[in-house]
Coordinates of C-alpha atoms in Angstrom, one line a residue:
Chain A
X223 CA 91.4 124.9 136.7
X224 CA 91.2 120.9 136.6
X225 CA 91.9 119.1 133.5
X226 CA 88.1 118.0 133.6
X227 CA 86.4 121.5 133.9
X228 CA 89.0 122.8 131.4
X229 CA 87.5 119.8 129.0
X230 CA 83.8 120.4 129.7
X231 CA 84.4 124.1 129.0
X232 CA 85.9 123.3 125.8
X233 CA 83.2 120.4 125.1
X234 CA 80.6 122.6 123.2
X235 CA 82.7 125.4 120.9
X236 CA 85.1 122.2 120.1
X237 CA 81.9 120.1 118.7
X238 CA 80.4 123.2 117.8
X239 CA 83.8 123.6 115.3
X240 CA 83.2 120.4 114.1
X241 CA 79.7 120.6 113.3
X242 CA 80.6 123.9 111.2
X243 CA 83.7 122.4 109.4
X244 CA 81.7 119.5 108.6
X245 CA 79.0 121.6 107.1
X246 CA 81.4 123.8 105.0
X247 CA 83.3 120.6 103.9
X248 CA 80.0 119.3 102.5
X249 CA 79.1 122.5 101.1
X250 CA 82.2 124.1 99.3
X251 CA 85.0 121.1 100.1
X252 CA 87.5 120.2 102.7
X253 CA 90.1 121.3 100.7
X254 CA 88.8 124.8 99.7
X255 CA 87.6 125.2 103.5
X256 CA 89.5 127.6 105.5
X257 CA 90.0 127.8 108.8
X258 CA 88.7 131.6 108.6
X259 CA 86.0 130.5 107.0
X260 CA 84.9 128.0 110.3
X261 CA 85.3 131.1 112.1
X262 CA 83.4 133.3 110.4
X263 CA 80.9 131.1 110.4
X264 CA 80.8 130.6 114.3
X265 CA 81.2 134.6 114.4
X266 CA 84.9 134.0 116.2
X267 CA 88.0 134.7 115.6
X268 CA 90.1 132.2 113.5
X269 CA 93.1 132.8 116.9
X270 CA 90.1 131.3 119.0
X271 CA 89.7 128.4 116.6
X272 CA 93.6 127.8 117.0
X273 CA 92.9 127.6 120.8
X274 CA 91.1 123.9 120.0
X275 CA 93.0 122.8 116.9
X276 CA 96.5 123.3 116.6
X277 CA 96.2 123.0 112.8
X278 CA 93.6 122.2 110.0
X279 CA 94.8 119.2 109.5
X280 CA 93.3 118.4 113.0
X281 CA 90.1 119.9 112.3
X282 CA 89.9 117.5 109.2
X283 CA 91.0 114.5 111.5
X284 CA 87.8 115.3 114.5
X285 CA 85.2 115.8 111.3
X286 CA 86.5 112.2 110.1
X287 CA 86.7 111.0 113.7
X288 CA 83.3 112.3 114.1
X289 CA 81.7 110.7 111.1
X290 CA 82.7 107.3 112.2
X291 CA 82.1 107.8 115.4
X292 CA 78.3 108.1 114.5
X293 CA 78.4 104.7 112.6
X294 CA 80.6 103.1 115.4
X295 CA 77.6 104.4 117.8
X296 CA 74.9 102.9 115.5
X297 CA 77.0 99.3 115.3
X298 CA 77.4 99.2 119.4
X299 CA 73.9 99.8 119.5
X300 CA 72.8 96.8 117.3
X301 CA 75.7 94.8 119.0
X302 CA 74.7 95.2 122.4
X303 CA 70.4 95.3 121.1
X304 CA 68.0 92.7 121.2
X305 CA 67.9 90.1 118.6
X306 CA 69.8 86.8 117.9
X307 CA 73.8 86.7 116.4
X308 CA 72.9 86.1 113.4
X309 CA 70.1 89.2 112.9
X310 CA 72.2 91.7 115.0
X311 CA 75.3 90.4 112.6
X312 CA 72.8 91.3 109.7
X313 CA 71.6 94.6 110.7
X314 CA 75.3 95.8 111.9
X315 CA 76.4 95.0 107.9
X316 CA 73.5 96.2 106.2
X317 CA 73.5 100.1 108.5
X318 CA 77.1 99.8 108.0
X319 CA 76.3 100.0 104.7
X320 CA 73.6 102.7 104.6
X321 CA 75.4 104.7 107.3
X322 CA 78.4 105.1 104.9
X323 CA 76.3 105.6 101.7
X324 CA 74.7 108.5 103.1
X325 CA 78.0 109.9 104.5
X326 CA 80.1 109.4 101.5
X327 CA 78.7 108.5 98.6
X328 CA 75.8 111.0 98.5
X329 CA 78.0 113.8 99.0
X330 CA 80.8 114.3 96.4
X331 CA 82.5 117.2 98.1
X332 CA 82.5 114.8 101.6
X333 CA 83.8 112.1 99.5
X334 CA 87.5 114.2 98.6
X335 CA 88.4 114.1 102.4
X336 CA 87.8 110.2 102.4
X337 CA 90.0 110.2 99.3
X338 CA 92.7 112.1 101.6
X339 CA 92.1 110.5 104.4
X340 CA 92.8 106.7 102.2
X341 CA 95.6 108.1 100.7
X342 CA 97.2 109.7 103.9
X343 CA 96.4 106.8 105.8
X344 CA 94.8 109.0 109.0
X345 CA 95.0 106.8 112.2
X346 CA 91.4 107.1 112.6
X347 CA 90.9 104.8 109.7
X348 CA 92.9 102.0 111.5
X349 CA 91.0 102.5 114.8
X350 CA 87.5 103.0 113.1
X351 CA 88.1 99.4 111.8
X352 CA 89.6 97.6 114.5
X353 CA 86.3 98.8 116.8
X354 CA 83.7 97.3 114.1
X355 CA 86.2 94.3 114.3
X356 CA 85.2 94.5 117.9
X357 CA 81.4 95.0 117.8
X358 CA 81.4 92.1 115.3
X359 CA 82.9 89.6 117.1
X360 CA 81.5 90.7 120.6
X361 CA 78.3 89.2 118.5
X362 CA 80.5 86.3 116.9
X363 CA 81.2 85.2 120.1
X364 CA 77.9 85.3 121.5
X365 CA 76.6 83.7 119.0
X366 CA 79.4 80.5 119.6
X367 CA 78.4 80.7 123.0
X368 CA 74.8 79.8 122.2
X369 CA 75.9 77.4 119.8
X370 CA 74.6 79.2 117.1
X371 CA 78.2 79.6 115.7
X372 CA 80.5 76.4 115.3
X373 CA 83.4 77.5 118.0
X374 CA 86.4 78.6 116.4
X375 CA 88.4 82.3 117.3
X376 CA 86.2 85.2 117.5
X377 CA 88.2 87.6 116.9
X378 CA 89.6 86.0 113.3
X379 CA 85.8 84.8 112.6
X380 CA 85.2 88.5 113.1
X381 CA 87.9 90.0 110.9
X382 CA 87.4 87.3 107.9
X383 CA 82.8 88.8 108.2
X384 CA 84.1 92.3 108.3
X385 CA 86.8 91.4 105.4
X386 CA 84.5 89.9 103.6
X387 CA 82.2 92.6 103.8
X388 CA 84.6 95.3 102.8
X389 CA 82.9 96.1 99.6
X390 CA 79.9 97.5 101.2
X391 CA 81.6 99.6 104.0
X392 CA 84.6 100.7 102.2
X393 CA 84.1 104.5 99.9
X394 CA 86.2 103.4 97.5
X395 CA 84.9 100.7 96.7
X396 CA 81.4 101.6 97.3
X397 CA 82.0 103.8 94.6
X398 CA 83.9 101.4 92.2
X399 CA 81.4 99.2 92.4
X400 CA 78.3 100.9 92.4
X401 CA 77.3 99.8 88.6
X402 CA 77.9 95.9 89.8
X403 CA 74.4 94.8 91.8
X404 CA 75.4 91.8 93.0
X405 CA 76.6 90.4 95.3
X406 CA 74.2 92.6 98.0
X407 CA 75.3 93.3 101.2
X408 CA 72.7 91.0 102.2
X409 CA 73.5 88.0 100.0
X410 CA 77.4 88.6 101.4
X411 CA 76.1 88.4 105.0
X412 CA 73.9 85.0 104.6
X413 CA 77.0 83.6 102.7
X414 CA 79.0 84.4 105.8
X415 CA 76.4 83.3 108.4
X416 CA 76.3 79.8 106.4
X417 CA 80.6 79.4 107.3
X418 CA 79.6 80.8 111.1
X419 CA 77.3 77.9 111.2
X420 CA 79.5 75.5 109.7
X421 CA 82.8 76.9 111.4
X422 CA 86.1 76.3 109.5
X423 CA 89.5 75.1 110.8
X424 CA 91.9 77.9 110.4
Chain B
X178 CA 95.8 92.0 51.8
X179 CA 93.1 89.5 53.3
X180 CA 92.4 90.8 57.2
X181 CA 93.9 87.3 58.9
X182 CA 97.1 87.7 56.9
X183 CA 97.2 91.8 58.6
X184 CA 96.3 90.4 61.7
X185 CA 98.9 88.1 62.0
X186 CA 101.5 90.8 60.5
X187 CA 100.8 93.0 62.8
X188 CA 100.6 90.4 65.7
X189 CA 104.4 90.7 66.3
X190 CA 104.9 94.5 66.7
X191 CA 101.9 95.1 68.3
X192 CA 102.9 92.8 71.3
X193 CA 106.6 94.1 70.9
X194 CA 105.2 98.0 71.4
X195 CA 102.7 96.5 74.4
X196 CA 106.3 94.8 76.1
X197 CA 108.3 97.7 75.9
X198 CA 105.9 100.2 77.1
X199 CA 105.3 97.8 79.8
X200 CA 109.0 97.9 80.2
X201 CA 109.1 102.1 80.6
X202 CA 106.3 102.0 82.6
X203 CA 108.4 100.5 85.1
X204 CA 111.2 102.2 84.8
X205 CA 110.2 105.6 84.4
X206 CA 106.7 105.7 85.2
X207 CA 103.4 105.7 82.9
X208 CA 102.7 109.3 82.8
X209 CA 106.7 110.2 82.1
X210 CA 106.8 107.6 79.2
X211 CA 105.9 109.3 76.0
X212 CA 105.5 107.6 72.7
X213 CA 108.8 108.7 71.3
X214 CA 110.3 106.8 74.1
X215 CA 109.1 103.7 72.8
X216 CA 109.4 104.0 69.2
X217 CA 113.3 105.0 69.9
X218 CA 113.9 101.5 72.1
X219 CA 112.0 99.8 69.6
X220 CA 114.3 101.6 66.7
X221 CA 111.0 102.5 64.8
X222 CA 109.3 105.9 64.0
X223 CA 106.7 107.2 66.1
X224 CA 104.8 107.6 63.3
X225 CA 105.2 103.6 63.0
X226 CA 103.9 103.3 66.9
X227 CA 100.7 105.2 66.0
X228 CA 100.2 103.1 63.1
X229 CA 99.1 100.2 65.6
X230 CA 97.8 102.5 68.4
X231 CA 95.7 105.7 67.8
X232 CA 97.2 106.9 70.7
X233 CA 99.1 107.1 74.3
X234 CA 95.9 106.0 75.8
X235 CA 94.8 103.1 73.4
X236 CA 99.0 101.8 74.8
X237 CA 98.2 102.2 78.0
X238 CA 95.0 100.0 77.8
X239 CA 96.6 97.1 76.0
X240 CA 99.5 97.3 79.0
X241 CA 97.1 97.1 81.7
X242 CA 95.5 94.4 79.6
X243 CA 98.0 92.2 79.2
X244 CA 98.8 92.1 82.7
X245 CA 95.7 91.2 83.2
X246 CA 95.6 88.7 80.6
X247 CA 98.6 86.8 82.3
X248 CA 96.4 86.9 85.5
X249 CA 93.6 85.4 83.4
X250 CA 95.7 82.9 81.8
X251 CA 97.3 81.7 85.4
X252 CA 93.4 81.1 86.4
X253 CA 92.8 79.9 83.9
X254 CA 94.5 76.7 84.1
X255 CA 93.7 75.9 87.4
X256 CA 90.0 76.5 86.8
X257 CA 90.6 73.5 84.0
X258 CA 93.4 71.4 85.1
X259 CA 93.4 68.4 88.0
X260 CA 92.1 69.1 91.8
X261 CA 89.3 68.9 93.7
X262 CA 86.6 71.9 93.3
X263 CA 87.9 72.9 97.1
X264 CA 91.8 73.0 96.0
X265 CA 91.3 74.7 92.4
X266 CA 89.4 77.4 94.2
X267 CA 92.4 77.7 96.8
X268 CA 94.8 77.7 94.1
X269 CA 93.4 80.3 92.2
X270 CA 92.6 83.3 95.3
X271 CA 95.7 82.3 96.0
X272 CA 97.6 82.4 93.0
X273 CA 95.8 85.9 91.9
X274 CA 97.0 87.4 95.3
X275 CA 100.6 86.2 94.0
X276 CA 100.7 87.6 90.5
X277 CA 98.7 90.8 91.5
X278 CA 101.3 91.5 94.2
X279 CA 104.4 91.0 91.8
X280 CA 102.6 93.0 89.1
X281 CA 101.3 96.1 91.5
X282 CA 102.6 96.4 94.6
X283 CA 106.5 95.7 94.0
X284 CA 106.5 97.9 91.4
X285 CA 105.3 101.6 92.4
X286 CA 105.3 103.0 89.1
X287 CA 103.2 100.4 87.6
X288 CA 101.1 101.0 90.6
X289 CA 100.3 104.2 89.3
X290 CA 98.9 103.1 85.9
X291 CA 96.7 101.1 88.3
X292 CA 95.2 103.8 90.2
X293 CA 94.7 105.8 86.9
X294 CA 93.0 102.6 85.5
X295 CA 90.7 102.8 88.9
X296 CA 90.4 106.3 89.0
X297 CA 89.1 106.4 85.3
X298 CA 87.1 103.3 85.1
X299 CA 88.8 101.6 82.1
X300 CA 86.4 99.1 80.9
X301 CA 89.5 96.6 80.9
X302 CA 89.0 96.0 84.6
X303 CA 85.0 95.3 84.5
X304 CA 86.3 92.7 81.6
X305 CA 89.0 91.4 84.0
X306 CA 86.3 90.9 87.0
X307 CA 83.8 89.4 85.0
X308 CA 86.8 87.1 83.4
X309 CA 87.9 85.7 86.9
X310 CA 83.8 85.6 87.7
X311 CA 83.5 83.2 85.3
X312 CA 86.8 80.8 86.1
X313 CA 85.5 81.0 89.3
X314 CA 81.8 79.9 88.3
X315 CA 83.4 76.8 86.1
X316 CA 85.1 75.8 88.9
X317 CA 82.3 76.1 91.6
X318 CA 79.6 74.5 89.0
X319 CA 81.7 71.9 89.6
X320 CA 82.3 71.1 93.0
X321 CA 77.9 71.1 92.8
X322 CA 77.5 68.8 90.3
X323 CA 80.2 66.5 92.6
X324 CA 78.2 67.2 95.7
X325 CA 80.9 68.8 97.1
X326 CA 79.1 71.9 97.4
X327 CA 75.6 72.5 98.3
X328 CA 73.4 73.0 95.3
X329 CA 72.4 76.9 94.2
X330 CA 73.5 79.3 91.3
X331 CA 77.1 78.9 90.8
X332 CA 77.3 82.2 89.0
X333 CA 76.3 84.0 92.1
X334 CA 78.4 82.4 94.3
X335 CA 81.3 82.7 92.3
X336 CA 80.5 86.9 92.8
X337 CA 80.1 86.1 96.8
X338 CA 83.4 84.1 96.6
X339 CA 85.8 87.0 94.0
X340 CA 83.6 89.5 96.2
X341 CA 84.7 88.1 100.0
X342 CA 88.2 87.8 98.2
X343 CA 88.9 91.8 97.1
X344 CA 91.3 92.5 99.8
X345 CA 93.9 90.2 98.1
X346 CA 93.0 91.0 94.9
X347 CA 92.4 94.7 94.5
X348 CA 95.4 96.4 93.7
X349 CA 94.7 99.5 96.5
X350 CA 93.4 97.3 99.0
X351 CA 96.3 95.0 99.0
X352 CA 98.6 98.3 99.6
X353 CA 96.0 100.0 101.8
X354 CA 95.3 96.6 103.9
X355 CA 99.4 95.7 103.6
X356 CA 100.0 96.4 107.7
X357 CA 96.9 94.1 108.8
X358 CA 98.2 90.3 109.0
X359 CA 94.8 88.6 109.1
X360 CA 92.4 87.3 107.6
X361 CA 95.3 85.7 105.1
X362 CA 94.0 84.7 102.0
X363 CA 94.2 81.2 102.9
X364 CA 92.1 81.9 105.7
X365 CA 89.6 83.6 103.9
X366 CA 89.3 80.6 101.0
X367 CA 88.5 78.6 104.4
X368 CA 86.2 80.5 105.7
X369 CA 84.6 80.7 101.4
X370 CA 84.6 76.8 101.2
X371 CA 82.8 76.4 104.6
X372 CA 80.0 78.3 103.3
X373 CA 79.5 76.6 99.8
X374 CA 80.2 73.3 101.7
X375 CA 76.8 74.5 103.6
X376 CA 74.9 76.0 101.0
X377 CA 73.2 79.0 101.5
X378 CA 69.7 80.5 101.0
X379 CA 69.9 83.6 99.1

C-alpha cells in the first residue's frame, strides 16, 4: 500500500481519536483520561488506538495540535480576507483572543493540559506561535507595501504586535489577569497600529 | 509603650527575619525552609519568629515583598530623577527586566516562591503592578505636558505600555519566552515610544 492511501485510511479513526480525547479531556480531565477510556468510547479496542498513537502522551500532543490548529485556521482566514492591514490586524488579535477564551478559559478541566503543555514546553507551542508570527506580518507587510505602515522589518514589526499582545492570547495570563479590565485587546491593538504608522528605528 | 516607639523596635528584627528567610529560600528552597530554620540562623526562639509573623505564610509574603520593593525602589528613581520622558521610560523596562532576571530566573528556588505567589494570587503582586503602573504614569504625564508625547490619559497608557512590556517582566514568561531572541526589550520600548510619540485614539 502507498504511504498516501495508508494516510487517507488512517485520516478519519485518527481525527475521530482526537475528537473523543478532546471531549473526555473536557469532560473528566486530560490527566484522569485513559487511553481505554478513548476506546471505549469509539467502541475499539485500546491495541487499535496504539495503532495511531504510539503513546498518550501523543494523543495529548494532536488534541493540543488540534486546538491551535483551529485558531491558526481562523487567523489565515482574516490574514488572507478582505479588509485593510490595519482592520485584518484588528480582527486577527481580537478572535485570537476570543478563540482562546473559549478554548481555555471556559473550560477548567481543558485548561490543566495547557498548564502541562507550558510547563513541559510541547513543541507545538513554539510552532503555534511562530505561524501567528507569520499571519501577522504577512498583514504587516502588506500593510508597508501600501504605505499604510512606515517600512521597517516585518517580521520584527510582527513579533513586537504579537509580543505586545501576549496578554490576550496567552492562558496563563488570560487567567492572571482576568480581574484587570484594562488595557483591552482592542486598546493594545490601536496602541500598536499608532507605532506601525509611525514606524520605529530598531 | 507608644506604637511608633514598637514600630521602630521591631523594625530591626522584622527585616533581619524577612533577610534570612530570603537567604534559605535560596538555598534550600521555600517550601523546605521551615520556621525553626530561621529562628536557629538568627539564634532566636521560634516562638520569637512568630512574635513578628503569625505564620510561615505571613514570611513568605514579606520575602516576595521586599523583592519587590527593591524593584519599586530601582523605578522609582528613575521615574523622578534626570532624563527625557523617552529615556526614563527606557531605563525603567529595562532596568525591571535586569532586577527581575537576577531575582527569578538565576535563582530556581526563588523561582518557585514566584510561581506559588502566581499560582495563589497573593495580593502583593496586584500591589506591585499597580506600583510600577503608577511610576510609569508619572513618567509618561510627563513627556505630555513637554509635548513629547501626544496628549491622552497617561494612566491608560502607562497600562498599554507595563502591558506591551510583560514578556520581560513576568517572572514565567521571561523563563517560558528565554529561547526566543526577539523582540528585546529595547526593541519593544521602541516600538512603545513610537506609539505615544503618535498618540492614539482609544
Amino acid at each position: 500500500m502507498s504511504e498516501t492511501t495508508e494516510a487517507l485510511r488512517d485520516a478519519e479513526p485518527r481525527a475521530r481519536i482526537v475528537a473523543t480525547a478532546e471531549r473526555l479531556f473536557r469532560e473528566i480531565g486530560f490527566q484522569k483520561t485513559t487511553v481505554a477510556d478513548i476506546a471505549r468510547e469509539l467502541r475499539m479496542s485500546p491495541a487499535n488506538v496504539y495503532r495511531f498513537f504510539g503513546s498518550k502522551a501523543e494523543i495529548h500532543v494532536a488534541v493540543a495540535g488540534h486546538l491551535m490548529s483551529e485558531v491558526e485556521a481562523a487567523a489565515q482566514q482574516i490574514a488572507f480576507g478582505p479588509g485593510s492591514a490595519s482592520e485584518r490586524l484588528r480582527a486577527l488579535v481580537i478572535g485570537n483572543e476570543k478563540m482562546n477564551a473559549e478554548r481555555y478559559l471556559a473550560d477548567r478541566k481543558l485548561h490543566d493540559m495547557v498548564e502541562a503543555a507550558l510547563d513541559e514546553h510541547w513543541p507545538a507551542i513554539d510552532a503555534h506561535i511562530d505561524r501567528i508570527d507569520g499571519l501577522i506580518e504577512s498583514i504587516i507587510a502588506a500593510g508597508m507595501v501600501t504605505g499604510k505602515f512606515a517600512k521597517g522589518d516585518p517580521g520584527l514589526a510582527a513579533r513586537l504586535v504579537h509580543t505586545a499582545c501576549i496578554r490576550f492570547c496567552h492562558p496563563r495570563l488570560m487567567v492572571e489577569y482576568a480581574d484587570r479590565p484594562e488595557p483591552t485587546s482592542a486598546q493594545m491593538i490601536e496602541f500598536c497600529l499608532a507605532a506601525l504608522r509611525a514606524g520605529v528605528a530598531v
